[in-house]
Structures are given as C-alpha cells and as structure tokens.
PDB file of C-alpha atoms in Angstrom:
ATOM      1  CA  MET A   1      -7.725   4.206  15.482  1.00 97.00           C
ATOM      2  CA  VAL A   2     -10.164   3.419  12.677  1.00 97.00           C
ATOM      3  CA  LYS A   3     -10.112   6.287  10.172  1.00 97.00           C
ATOM      4  CA  PRO A   4     -12.666   7.248   7.514  1.00 96.00           C
ATOM      5  CA  ILE A   5     -11.853   6.253   3.931  1.00 96.00           C
ATOM      6  CA  MET A   6     -10.696   9.159   1.737  1.00 96.00           C
ATOM      7  CA  LYS A   7     -12.603   9.400  -1.538  1.00 95.00           C
ATOM      8  CA  ASP A   8     -11.433  12.827  -2.771  1.00 95.00           C
ATOM      9  CA  ILE A   9      -9.790  12.185  -6.170  1.00 94.00           C
ATOM     10  CA  PHE A  10      -7.719  15.399  -5.999  1.00 95.00           C
ATOM     11  CA  PHE A  11      -6.222  14.370  -2.648  1.00 97.00           C
ATOM     12  CA  LEU A  12      -5.635  10.779  -3.779  1.00 96.00           C
ATOM     13  CA  SER A  13      -3.852  11.953  -6.939  1.00 96.00           C
ATOM     14  CA  GLN A  14      -1.113  13.765  -4.991  1.00 97.00           C
ATOM     15  CA  LYS A  15       2.253  12.104  -4.322  1.00 98.00           C
ATOM     16  CA  SER A  16       2.939  11.043  -0.750  1.00 98.00           C
ATOM     17  CA  GLU A  17       5.857  12.348   1.307  1.00 98.00           C
ATOM     18  CA  GLU A  18       8.559  10.246   2.984  1.00 98.00           C
ATOM     19  CA  SER A  19       7.573   8.906   6.383  1.00 98.00           C
ATOM     20  CA  THR A  20       9.718   9.098   9.518  1.00 97.00           C
ATOM     21  CA  LYS A  21       9.820   7.308  12.868  1.00 97.00           C
ATOM     22  CA  GLU A  22       7.370   9.947  14.080  1.00 97.00           C
ATOM     23  CA  ASP A  23       4.809   8.460  11.661  1.00 97.00           C
ATOM     24  CA  LEU A  24       4.614   5.035  13.333  1.00 97.00           C
ATOM     25  CA  GLN A  25       1.043   5.789  14.497  1.00 98.00           C
ATOM     26  CA  ILE A  26      -0.035   5.893  10.844  1.00 98.00           C
ATOM     27  CA  GLY A  27       0.887   2.203  10.610  1.00 97.00           C
ATOM     28  CA  LYS A  28      -1.330   1.425  13.612  1.00 98.00           C
ATOM     29  CA  ASP A  29      -4.179   3.463  12.113  1.00 98.00           C
ATOM     30  CA  LEU A  30      -3.818   1.502   8.861  1.00 98.00           C
ATOM     31  CA  GLU A  31      -3.938  -1.788  10.802  1.00 97.00           C
ATOM     32  CA  ASP A  32      -7.104  -0.725  12.632  1.00 98.00           C
ATOM     33  CA  THR A  33      -8.787   0.648   9.505  1.00 98.00           C
ATOM     34  CA  LEU A  34      -7.926  -2.416   7.408  1.00 97.00           C
ATOM     35  CA  GLU A  35      -9.325  -4.666  10.144  1.00 96.00           C
ATOM     36  CA  ALA A  36     -12.557  -2.637  10.220  1.00 97.00           C
ATOM     37  CA  ASN A  37     -12.864  -3.008   6.417  1.00 96.00           C
ATOM     38  CA  ARG A  38     -11.618  -6.602   6.164  1.00 93.00           C
ATOM     39  CA  GLU A  39     -14.702  -7.793   4.244  1.00 90.00           C
ATOM     40  CA  GLY A  40     -13.881  -5.682   1.193  1.00 89.00           C
ATOM     41  CA  CYS A  41     -10.228  -4.718   1.543  1.00 92.00           C
ATOM     42  CA  VAL A  42      -6.826  -6.472   1.444  1.00 95.00           C
ATOM     43  CA  GLY A  43      -4.479  -3.484   1.551  1.00 97.00           C
ATOM     44  CA  MET A  44      -4.357   0.240   2.148  1.00 97.00           C
ATOM     45  CA  ALA A  45      -2.110   3.251   1.689  1.00 98.00           C
ATOM     46  CA  ALA A  46      -1.930   6.160   4.121  1.00 98.00           C
ATOM     47  CA  ASN A  47      -3.567   8.546   1.649  1.00 97.00           C
ATOM     48  CA  MET A  48      -6.677   6.333   1.792  1.00 97.00           C
ATOM     49  CA  ILE A  49      -7.065   7.486   5.408  1.00 98.00           C
ATOM     50  CA  GLY A  50      -6.259  11.113   4.632  1.00 97.00           C
ATOM     51  CA  VAL A  51      -2.497  11.146   5.274  1.00 98.00           C
ATOM     52  CA  ARG A  52      -0.019  11.882   2.470  1.00 98.00           C
ATOM     53  CA  LYS A  53       2.840   9.797   3.882  1.00 98.00           C
ATOM     54  CA  ARG A  54       4.609   6.803   2.324  1.00 98.00           C
ATOM     55  CA  VAL A  55       3.066   4.060   4.447  1.00 98.00           C
ATOM     56  CA  ILE A  56       1.141   1.010   3.228  1.00 98.00           C
ATOM     57  CA  ILE A  57      -0.320  -2.176   4.672  1.00 98.00           C
ATOM     58  CA  VAL A  58      -0.635  -5.427   2.709  1.00 97.00           C
ATOM     59  CA  ASN A  59      -2.559  -8.518   3.761  1.00 96.00           C
ATOM     60  CA  MET A  60      -0.349 -11.605   3.365  1.00 93.00           C
ATOM     61  CA  GLY A  61      -3.016 -14.156   4.240  1.00 88.00           C
ATOM     62  CA  PHE A  62      -2.644 -14.737   7.975  1.00 90.00           C
ATOM     63  CA  VAL A  63      -0.722 -11.538   8.677  1.00 95.00           C
ATOM     64  CA  ASP A  64      -0.761  -7.894   7.621  1.00 97.00           C
ATOM     65  CA  ILE A  65       2.582  -6.207   6.904  1.00 98.00           C
ATOM     66  CA  VAL A  66       3.013  -2.463   7.392  1.00 98.00           C
ATOM     67  CA  MET A  67       5.690  -0.922   5.168  1.00 98.00           C
ATOM     68  CA  PHE A  68       7.193   2.527   5.712  1.00 98.00           C
ATOM     69  CA  ASN A  69       8.818   4.162   2.660  1.00 98.00           C
ATOM     70  CA  PRO A  70       8.443   1.083   0.447  1.00 98.00           C
ATOM     71  CA  VAL A  71      10.446   1.047  -2.788  1.00 98.00           C
ATOM     72  CA  LEU A  72       9.865  -1.327  -5.686  1.00 98.00           C
ATOM     73  CA  LEU A  73      13.280  -2.760  -6.577  1.00 98.00           C
ATOM     74  CA  LYS A  74      12.443  -5.457  -9.129  1.00 98.00           C
ATOM     75  CA  LYS A  75       9.471  -6.600 -11.164  1.00 98.00           C
ATOM     76  CA  ASP A  76       8.930  -9.234 -13.828  1.00 97.00           C
ATOM     77  CA  THR A  77       6.237 -11.087 -15.779  1.00 98.00           C
ATOM     78  CA  PRO A  78       3.572  -8.469 -16.566  1.00 98.00           C
ATOM     79  CA  TYR A  79      -0.103  -9.389 -16.830  1.00 97.00           C
ATOM     80  CA  GLU A  80      -3.421  -7.591 -17.292  1.00 97.00           C
ATOM     81  CA  THR A  81      -5.982  -7.556 -14.481  1.00 96.00           C
ATOM     82  CA  GLU A  82      -8.863  -5.547 -12.989  1.00 95.00           C
ATOM     83  CA  GLU A  83      -8.881  -4.024  -9.524  1.00 94.00           C
ATOM     84  CA  GLY A  84     -11.268  -2.284  -7.206  1.00 92.00           C
ATOM     85  CA  CYS A  85     -10.498   0.108  -4.353  1.00 92.00           C
ATOM     86  CA  LEU A  86     -12.292   1.273  -1.213  1.00 91.00           C
ATOM     87  CA  SER A  87     -11.516   4.860  -2.198  1.00 92.00           C
ATOM     88  CA  LEU A  88     -12.948   4.531  -5.721  1.00 89.00           C
ATOM     89  CA  VAL A  89     -16.166   3.313  -7.297  1.00 87.00           C
ATOM     90  CA  GLY A  90     -16.044   0.321  -9.652  1.00 88.00           C
ATOM     91  CA  VAL A  91     -13.145  -1.678 -11.083  1.00 91.00           C
ATOM     92  CA  ARG A  92     -10.420  -0.620 -13.507  1.00 92.00           C
ATOM     93  CA  LYS A  93      -8.044  -2.428 -15.842  1.00 95.00           C
ATOM     94  CA  THR A  94      -4.333  -2.253 -15.096  1.00 96.00           C
ATOM     95  CA  THR A  95      -1.020  -3.990 -15.718  1.00 97.00           C
ATOM     96  CA  ARG A  96       0.669  -5.693 -12.775  1.00 98.00           C
ATOM     97  CA  TYR A  97       3.749  -7.887 -12.395  1.00 98.00           C
ATOM     98  CA  GLN A  98       3.666 -11.471 -11.143  1.00 98.00           C
ATOM     99  CA  ASN A  99       6.895 -11.145  -9.137  1.00 98.00           C
ATOM    100  CA  ILE A 100       8.248  -8.122  -7.297  1.00 98.00           C
ATOM    101  CA  GLU A 101      10.882  -7.249  -4.710  1.00 98.00           C
ATOM    102  CA  VAL A 102      10.276  -4.394  -2.266  1.00 98.00           C
ATOM    103  CA  GLU A 103      12.538  -2.676   0.253  1.00 98.00           C
ATOM    104  CA  TYR A 104      10.927  -0.918   3.232  1.00 98.00           C
ATOM    105  CA  PHE A 105      11.221  -0.061   6.907  1.00 98.00           C
ATOM    106  CA  ASP A 106       9.200  -2.161   9.354  1.00 97.00           C
ATOM    107  CA  LYS A 107       7.452  -1.000  12.543  1.00 95.00           C
ATOM    108  CA  ASN A 108      10.761  -1.173  14.434  1.00 97.00           C
ATOM    109  CA  TRP A 109      12.359   0.956  11.722  1.00 97.00           C
ATOM    110  CA  ASN A 110      14.525  -1.927  10.515  1.00 98.00           C
ATOM    111  CA  LYS A 111      15.219  -2.035   6.776  1.00 98.00           C
ATOM    112  CA  LYS A 112      13.707  -5.133   5.155  1.00 98.00           C
ATOM    113  CA  ARG A 113      13.451  -6.695   1.713  1.00 98.00           C
ATOM    114  CA  ILE A 114      10.663  -8.964   0.654  1.00 98.00           C
ATOM    115  CA  LYS A 115       9.932 -10.908  -2.508  1.00 98.00           C
ATOM    116  CA  LEU A 116       6.256 -11.194  -3.350  1.00 97.00           C
ATOM    117  CA  SER A 117       4.424 -13.042  -6.061  1.00 97.00           C
ATOM    118  CA  GLY A 118       0.849 -13.528  -7.193  1.00 96.00           C
ATOM    119  CA  TRP A 119      -1.952 -11.959  -5.176  1.00 96.00           C
ATOM    120  CA  GLU A 120       0.295 -10.399  -2.498  1.00 97.00           C
ATOM    121  CA  ALA A 121       2.449  -8.795  -5.221  1.00 98.00           C
ATOM    122  CA  GLN A 122      -0.665  -7.379  -6.877  1.00 97.00           C
ATOM    123  CA  ILE A 123      -1.952  -5.894  -3.617  1.00 97.00           C
ATOM    124  CA  CYS A 124       1.428  -4.317  -2.884  1.00 98.00           C
ATOM    125  CA  GLN A 125       1.660  -2.794  -6.376  1.00 98.00           C
ATOM    126  CA  HIS A 126      -1.823  -1.279  -5.997  1.00 97.00           C
ATOM    127  CA  GLU A 127      -0.820   0.376  -2.718  1.00 97.00           C
ATOM    128  CA  LEU A 128       2.527   1.542  -4.147  1.00 98.00           C
ATOM    129  CA  ASP A 129       0.560   3.256  -6.930  1.00 97.00           C
ATOM    130  CA  HIS A 130      -1.450   5.108  -4.263  1.00 97.00           C
ATOM    131  CA  LEU A 131       1.787   6.532  -2.851  1.00 97.00           C
ATOM    132  CA  GLU A 132       2.625   7.956  -6.290  1.00 97.00           C
ATOM    133  CA  GLY A 133      -0.825   9.481  -6.705  1.00 95.00           C
ATOM    134  CA  ILE A 134      -1.652   6.980  -9.459  1.00 93.00           C
ATOM    135  CA  ILE A 135      -5.351   6.255  -9.671  1.00 86.00           C
ATOM    136  CA  ILE A 136      -6.158   3.306 -11.856  1.00 77.00           C
TER     137      ILE A 136
END
C-alpha cells in the first residue's frame, strides 16, 4: 500500500527498532511507496512512511532490494557529497563511503550479504542513517 511520506523531524530523529518476520508487510509498503515516488526517490527507510522498524529499500537500477535489519559491516574510501530526501526540504552535505558491505535479511527471511559501490552504496548509507535517526 502506498503510504504518505513522514516529514516530522522529531519522529525521523528517533532510532528504529529491530524488525521481525511479522514486519514483512512493511517491505511491501516500501516497494509500493517507492514506486509511487519513483520520479524523485531512489530509496526509503520505514520511518519515512511512519514506521520505526529497521527496514529499508534501495534501488539497484533495474531492481529494488528490501533489507530487513541491515547492518553495515565494512566501509572504505570516504568522499564528500550532497543529498536530498523526500522527508526533508533541500539538500545537505555529508560524508559517504565509496564501497560498503551490508548484511541483512531478505523478504524470505534469509540472511544475505551484499557489497555495494558508488551510487547504490550512497543510497544504502542514506537509508541506514534514517534507521539510526540521523538526519543529514
């Protein structure tokens, strides 16, 4: 189901809680909401749709990947960039890493690891920040 975009800074600045198998619908809601906002959005975290659970979605070009309880395992090669967000007005400067490795549970609740670089790594890091209540 397409959900409204959360813009409340207080809500967005709170840490998200671990997700469980009972939270699989949140992944579907993120897929639907990302699709509805495809023109101006490449990733989302559950708190952007009003749910404080550790679930994100990242556009990987031709496919979107939903990650439950993602954990950043490795990062290297920092760089400075600017990012925007559907939940926030304007763009902000931040430091990201060119290469990352993330562990997460997929929609079938199988544990996965993925190495990302470039744009996909940047998107994922932005959404991981959302889960920590970090607003750049």
